[in-house]
């Protein structure tokens, strides 16, 4: 298909202390989250000066993608839009239309299936087009990329580098632990087309972890979860990373490498939940701890984006390593398949 532009579509995050509560109110609007819970999460942002790293990280990705597009001889302007904070996707689509964009590809900063990882981005596209009205660009969301070779290679190199941060006398007994954002169990059951049996998100995360472990020579590893929110009576994917570190310590394991395989960049969840909470717990347990970097700053991530673009512009072959189902490529916000991820609307995750 032809395309006039690329839109990088993301979650958004505050950039000043006074932005924090309005941002969190945007994230949780209509979901009945108590004010005290918002104030608790706000402290995580305020710990870092009220600034989420996500917008700056996305601007870096855009600059790298623009360089890769130029190197590939592809003339495609890159726009930036968010769901929950400026630049809002509705405003970006209006600007694209004013610039004469008739059709655009959309790259979401989520590699996964499921409601929060995929369908909600489709809803963002549909909402932004509806806000502009007649004349809005046709928009094709690029596919899920959790098992793209370049993503796996980047994570694998980051794991190897993290292992080297472990003291030499503990390195040979290091435990590899993968983490991804927890979601309600009901949301995971509903993830994916009805005919595919659900659990698409957790299956894809498990497949990405398997591929990364195989690429780095780890025969044994753990997959755990992080960053849960919501009332305690609602079951979420478990175990939590901090609880798991305590369990590992009880088994005599004194060195871990944590790979945040569920994140493409160092979002707030990574730098708070792993670099603060999990790292502090490891120190309390006298456990050597190293965290693998995320792939967003790796040049291969921009190359991945351009490869996904070329699948559409030039009909290039799809490159995938895994066997877990892949979906996500849709037009103008339509779902991947009938009933896809639509049984439940879980709370939005934060970033």
PDB file of N, CA, C and O in Angstrom, residues 6-10 54-70 76-82 87 92 95 107 109 265 296-298 301-303 305-306 309:
ATOM      1  N   UNK A   6       4.258   8.454   8.658  1.00  0.00           N
ATOM      2  CA  UNK A   6       4.277   7.488   9.756  1.00  0.00           C
ATOM      3  C   UNK A   6       3.894   8.222  11.030  1.00  0.00           C
ATOM      4  O   UNK A   6       4.393   9.310  11.308  1.00  0.00           O
ATOM      5  N   UNK A   7       3.003   7.636  11.813  1.00  0.00           N
ATOM      6  CA  UNK A   7       2.640   8.158  13.122  1.00  0.00           C
ATOM      7  C   UNK A   7       3.173   7.219  14.189  1.00  0.00           C
ATOM      8  O   UNK A   7       2.846   6.029  14.197  1.00  0.00           O
ATOM      9  N   UNK A   8       4.032   7.727  15.076  1.00  0.00           N
ATOM     10  CA  UNK A   8       4.415   6.963  16.260  1.00  0.00           C
ATOM     11  C   UNK A   8       3.392   7.271  17.346  1.00  0.00           C
ATOM     12  O   UNK A   8       3.238   8.422  17.753  1.00  0.00           O
ATOM     13  N   UNK A   9       2.688   6.246  17.782  1.00  0.00           N
ATOM     14  CA  UNK A   9       1.573   6.392  18.724  1.00  0.00           C
ATOM     15  C   UNK A   9       1.955   5.761  20.053  1.00  0.00           C
ATOM     16  O   UNK A   9       2.334   4.585  20.105  1.00  0.00           O
ATOM     17  N   UNK A  10       1.840   6.552  21.123  1.00  0.00           N
ATOM     18  CA  UNK A  10       2.293   6.067  22.423  1.00  0.00           C
ATOM     19  C   UNK A  10       1.310   6.445  23.528  1.00  0.00           C
ATOM     20  O   UNK A  10       0.225   6.963  23.274  1.00  0.00           O
ATOM     21  N   UNK A  54       9.003   9.023  29.104  1.00  0.00           N
ATOM     22  CA  UNK A  54       8.500   8.391  27.892  1.00  0.00           C
ATOM     23  C   UNK A  54       8.508   9.304  26.670  1.00  0.00           C
ATOM     24  O   UNK A  54       8.857   8.884  25.568  1.00  0.00           O
ATOM     25  N   UNK A  55       8.143  10.582  26.828  1.00  0.00           N
ATOM     26  CA  UNK A  55       8.106  11.462  25.663  1.00  0.00           C
ATOM     27  C   UNK A  55       9.497  11.668  25.078  1.00  0.00           C
ATOM     28  O   UNK A  55       9.689  11.625  23.859  1.00  0.00           O
ATOM     29  N   UNK A  56      10.478  11.919  25.951  1.00  0.00           N
ATOM     30  CA  UNK A  56      11.847  12.123  25.466  1.00  0.00           C
ATOM     31  C   UNK A  56      12.372  10.861  24.782  1.00  0.00           C
ATOM     32  O   UNK A  56      13.038  10.939  23.740  1.00  0.00           O
ATOM     33  N   UNK A  57      12.072   9.707  25.356  1.00  0.00           N
ATOM     34  CA  UNK A  57      12.500   8.455  24.735  1.00  0.00           C
ATOM     35  C   UNK A  57      11.861   8.279  23.363  1.00  0.00           C
ATOM     36  O   UNK A  57      12.518   7.831  22.407  1.00  0.00           O
ATOM     37  N   UNK A  58      10.585   8.622  23.254  1.00  0.00           N
ATOM     38  CA  UNK A  58       9.916   8.485  21.965  1.00  0.00           C
ATOM     39  C   UNK A  58      10.474   9.457  20.930  1.00  0.00           C
ATOM     40  O   UNK A  58      10.583   9.116  19.748  1.00  0.00           O
ATOM     41  N   UNK A  59      10.824  10.659  21.346  1.00  0.00           N
ATOM     42  CA  UNK A  59      11.440  11.610  20.415  1.00  0.00           C
ATOM     43  C   UNK A  59      12.792  11.095  19.927  1.00  0.00           C
ATOM     44  O   UNK A  59      13.156  11.290  18.753  1.00  0.00           O
ATOM     45  N   UNK A  60      13.528  10.418  20.812  1.00  0.00           N
ATOM     46  CA  UNK A  60      14.795   9.806  20.386  1.00  0.00           C
ATOM     47  C   UNK A  60      14.543   8.696  19.368  1.00  0.00           C
ATOM     48  O   UNK A  60      15.292   8.556  18.389  1.00  0.00           O
ATOM     49  N   UNK A  61      13.506   7.889  19.601  1.00  0.00           N
ATOM     50  CA  UNK A  61      13.167   6.831  18.647  1.00  0.00           C
ATOM     51  C   UNK A  61      12.797   7.440  17.308  1.00  0.00           C
ATOM     52  O   UNK A  61      13.225   6.958  16.248  1.00  0.00           O
ATOM     53  N   UNK A  62      12.000   8.503  17.325  1.00  0.00           N
ATOM     54  CA  UNK A  62      11.594   9.154  16.077  1.00  0.00           C
ATOM     55  C   UNK A  62      12.816   9.654  15.312  1.00  0.00           C
ATOM     56  O   UNK A  62      12.918   9.464  14.084  1.00  0.00           O
ATOM     57  N   UNK A  63      13.757  10.282  16.005  1.00  0.00           N
ATOM     58  CA  UNK A  63      14.969  10.766  15.329  1.00  0.00           C
ATOM     59  C   UNK A  63      15.743   9.606  14.705  1.00  0.00           C
ATOM     60  O   UNK A  63      16.247   9.721  13.572  1.00  0.00           O
ATOM     61  N   UNK A  64      15.831   8.489  15.424  1.00  0.00           N
ATOM     62  CA  UNK A  64      16.542   7.328  14.875  1.00  0.00           C
ATOM     63  C   UNK A  64      15.798   6.736  13.683  1.00  0.00           C
ATOM     64  O   UNK A  64      16.413   6.324  12.693  1.00  0.00           O
ATOM     65  N   UNK A  65      14.471   6.692  13.743  1.00  0.00           N
ATOM     66  CA  UNK A  65      13.679   6.185  12.621  1.00  0.00           C
ATOM     67  C   UNK A  65      13.841   7.087  11.403  1.00  0.00           C
ATOM     68  O   UNK A  65      13.971   6.603  10.267  1.00  0.00           O
ATOM     69  N   UNK A  66      13.853   8.396  11.620  1.00  0.00           N
ATOM     70  CA  UNK A  66      14.040   9.323  10.501  1.00  0.00           C
ATOM     71  C   UNK A  66      15.386   9.088   9.821  1.00  0.00           C
ATOM     72  O   UNK A  66      15.472   9.119   8.583  1.00  0.00           O
ATOM     73  N   UNK A  67      16.418   8.802  10.603  1.00  0.00           N
ATOM     74  CA  UNK A  67      17.734   8.504  10.003  1.00  0.00           C
ATOM     75  C   UNK A  67      17.690   7.202   9.215  1.00  0.00           C
ATOM     76  O   UNK A  67      18.261   7.110   8.116  1.00  0.00           O
ATOM     77  N   UNK A  68      17.017   6.187   9.754  1.00  0.00           N
ATOM     78  CA  UNK A  68      16.922   4.900   9.055  1.00  0.00           C
ATOM     79  C   UNK A  68      16.101   5.026   7.777  1.00  0.00           C
ATOM     80  O   UNK A  68      16.434   4.416   6.757  1.00  0.00           O
ATOM     81  N   UNK A  69      15.046   5.798   7.815  1.00  0.00           N
ATOM     82  CA  UNK A  69      14.242   6.007   6.610  1.00  0.00           C
ATOM     83  C   UNK A  69      15.070   6.693   5.537  1.00  0.00           C
ATOM     84  O   UNK A  69      15.029   6.307   4.345  1.00  0.00           O
ATOM     85  N   UNK A  70      15.836   7.707   5.932  1.00  0.00           N
ATOM     86  CA  UNK A  70      16.680   8.411   4.962  1.00  0.00           C
ATOM     87  C   UNK A  70      17.715   7.475   4.370  1.00  0.00           C
ATOM     88  O   UNK A  70      17.964   7.494   3.149  1.00  0.00           O
ATOM     89  N   UNK A  76       9.320   9.724   4.098  1.00  0.00           N
ATOM     90  CA  UNK A  76       8.115   9.534   4.895  1.00  0.00           C
ATOM     91  C   UNK A  76       8.229  10.391   6.155  1.00  0.00           C
ATOM     92  O   UNK A  76       9.020  10.086   7.043  1.00  0.00           O
ATOM     93  N   UNK A  77       7.492  11.477   6.256  1.00  0.00           N
ATOM     94  CA  UNK A  77       7.556  12.282   7.474  1.00  0.00           C
ATOM     95  C   UNK A  77       7.008  11.500   8.658  1.00  0.00           C
ATOM     96  O   UNK A  77       6.085  10.695   8.529  1.00  0.00           O
ATOM     97  N   UNK A  78       7.601  11.755   9.835  1.00  0.00           N
ATOM     98  CA  UNK A  78       7.223  11.027  11.039  1.00  0.00           C
ATOM     99  C   UNK A  78       6.544  11.987  12.012  1.00  0.00           C
ATOM    100  O   UNK A  78       7.096  13.037  12.353  1.00  0.00           O
ATOM    101  N   UNK A  79       5.340  11.618  12.445  1.00  0.00           N
ATOM    102  CA  UNK A  79       4.561  12.399  13.404  1.00  0.00           C
ATOM    103  C   UNK A  79       4.520  11.648  14.741  1.00  0.00           C
ATOM    104  O   UNK A  79       4.753  10.446  14.809  1.00  0.00           O
ATOM    105  N   UNK A  80       4.159  12.390  15.790  1.00  0.00           N
ATOM    106  CA  UNK A  80       4.145  11.843  17.149  1.00  0.00           C
ATOM    107  C   UNK A  80       2.825  12.201  17.813  1.00  0.00           C
ATOM    108  O   UNK A  80       2.425  13.365  17.853  1.00  0.00           O
ATOM    109  N   UNK A  81       2.125  11.185  18.345  1.00  0.00           N
ATOM    110  CA  UNK A  81       0.873  11.412  19.057  1.00  0.00           C
ATOM    111  C   UNK A  81       0.748  10.482  20.251  1.00  0.00           C
ATOM    112  O   UNK A  81       1.276   9.365  20.229  1.00  0.00           O
ATOM    113  N   UNK A  82       0.051  10.940  21.299  1.00  0.00           N
ATOM    114  CA  UNK A  82      -0.130  10.175  22.534  1.00  0.00           C
ATOM    115  C   UNK A  82      -1.606   9.990  22.857  1.00  0.00           C
ATOM    116  O   UNK A  82      -2.459  10.770  22.424  1.00  0.00           O
ATOM    117  N   UNK A  87       2.000  15.442  22.963  1.00  0.00           N
ATOM    118  CA  UNK A  87       1.008  15.803  21.942  1.00  0.00           C
ATOM    119  C   UNK A  87      -0.092  14.747  21.835  1.00  0.00           C
ATOM    120  O   UNK A  87       0.190  13.569  21.608  1.00  0.00           O
ATOM    121  N   UNK A  92      -2.553  15.589  16.717  1.00  0.00           N
ATOM    122  CA  UNK A  92      -1.585  15.173  15.697  1.00  0.00           C
ATOM    123  C   UNK A  92      -2.277  14.796  14.396  1.00  0.00           C
ATOM    124  O   UNK A  92      -1.812  15.157  13.305  1.00  0.00           O
ATOM    125  N   UNK A  95      -3.192  17.843  12.579  1.00  0.00           N
ATOM    126  CA  UNK A  95      -2.037  18.456  11.920  1.00  0.00           C
ATOM    127  C   UNK A  95      -1.639  17.676  10.672  1.00  0.00           C
ATOM    128  O   UNK A  95      -1.285  18.258   9.641  1.00  0.00           O
ATOM    129  N   UNK A 107       2.848   3.232  14.001  1.00  0.00           N
ATOM    130  CA  UNK A 107       3.696   2.349  14.805  1.00  0.00           C
ATOM    131  C   UNK A 107       3.374   2.577  16.272  1.00  0.00           C
ATOM    132  O   UNK A 107       3.606   3.659  16.806  1.00  0.00           O
ATOM    133  N   UNK A 109       3.967   1.947  20.347  1.00  0.00           N
ATOM    134  CA  UNK A 109       5.101   1.586  21.201  1.00  0.00           C
ATOM    135  C   UNK A 109       4.739   0.432  22.132  1.00  0.00           C
ATOM    136  O   UNK A 109       5.096   0.425  23.308  1.00  0.00           O
ATOM    137  N   UNK A 265      11.055   0.606  26.082  1.00  0.00           N
ATOM    138  CA  UNK A 265      11.875   1.712  26.562  1.00  0.00           C
ATOM    139  C   UNK A 265      11.849   1.748  28.086  1.00  0.00           C
ATOM    140  O   UNK A 265      11.051   1.056  28.712  1.00  0.00           O
ATOM    141  N   UNK A 296      14.740   0.352  23.078  1.00  0.00           N
ATOM    142  CA  UNK A 296      14.381   1.577  22.376  1.00  0.00           C
ATOM    143  C   UNK A 296      15.550   2.424  21.940  1.00  0.00           C
ATOM    144  O   UNK A 296      15.481   3.116  20.922  1.00  0.00           O
ATOM    145  N   UNK A 297      16.657   2.409  22.705  1.00  0.00           N
ATOM    146  CA  UNK A 297      17.828   3.198  22.362  1.00  0.00           C
ATOM    147  C   UNK A 297      18.810   2.454  21.460  1.00  0.00           C
ATOM    148  O   UNK A 297      19.800   3.033  21.016  1.00  0.00           O
ATOM    149  N   UNK A 298      18.546   1.198  21.194  1.00  0.00           N
ATOM    150  CA  UNK A 298      19.405   0.384  20.314  1.00  0.00           C
ATOM    151  C   UNK A 298      19.095   0.734  18.862  1.00  0.00           C
ATOM    152  O   UNK A 298      17.931   0.799  18.473  1.00  0.00           O
ATOM    153  N   UNK A 301      16.344  -1.058  16.968  1.00  0.00           N
ATOM    154  CA  UNK A 301      14.915  -0.810  17.151  1.00  0.00           C
ATOM    155  C   UNK A 301      14.377   0.060  16.024  1.00  0.00           C
ATOM    156  O   UNK A 301      13.297  -0.210  15.477  1.00  0.00           O
ATOM    157  N   UNK A 302      15.104   1.098  15.657  1.00  0.00           N
ATOM    158  CA  UNK A 302      14.696   1.919  14.520  1.00  0.00           C
ATOM    159  C   UNK A 302      14.705   1.108  13.230  1.00  0.00           C
ATOM    160  O   UNK A 302      13.834   1.281  12.364  1.00  0.00           O
ATOM    161  N   UNK A 303      15.650   0.207  13.107  1.00  0.00           N
ATOM    162  CA  UNK A 303      15.681  -0.668  11.934  1.00  0.00           C
ATOM    163  C   UNK A 303      14.451  -1.558  11.889  1.00  0.00           C
ATOM    164  O   UNK A 303      13.881  -1.808  10.815  1.00  0.00           O
ATOM    165  N   UNK A 305      11.483  -0.792  13.069  1.00  0.00           N
ATOM    166  CA  UNK A 305      10.363   0.036  12.620  1.00  0.00           C
ATOM    167  C   UNK A 305      10.369   0.150  11.103  1.00  0.00           C
ATOM    168  O   UNK A 305       9.322   0.005  10.441  1.00  0.00           O
ATOM    169  N   UNK A 306      11.531   0.388  10.534  1.00  0.00           N
ATOM    170  CA  UNK A 306      11.618   0.554   9.078  1.00  0.00           C
ATOM    171  C   UNK A 306      11.301  -0.761   8.370  1.00  0.00           C
ATOM    172  O   UNK A 306      10.657  -0.766   7.314  1.00  0.00           O
ATOM    173  N   UNK A 309       7.628  -1.014   8.190  1.00  0.00           N
ATOM    174  CA  UNK A 309       7.147  -0.107   7.138  1.00  0.00           C
ATOM    175  C   UNK A 309       7.333  -0.734   5.764  1.00  0.00           C
ATOM    176  O   UNK A 309       6.426  -0.694   4.908  1.00  0.00           O
TER     177      UNK A 309
END
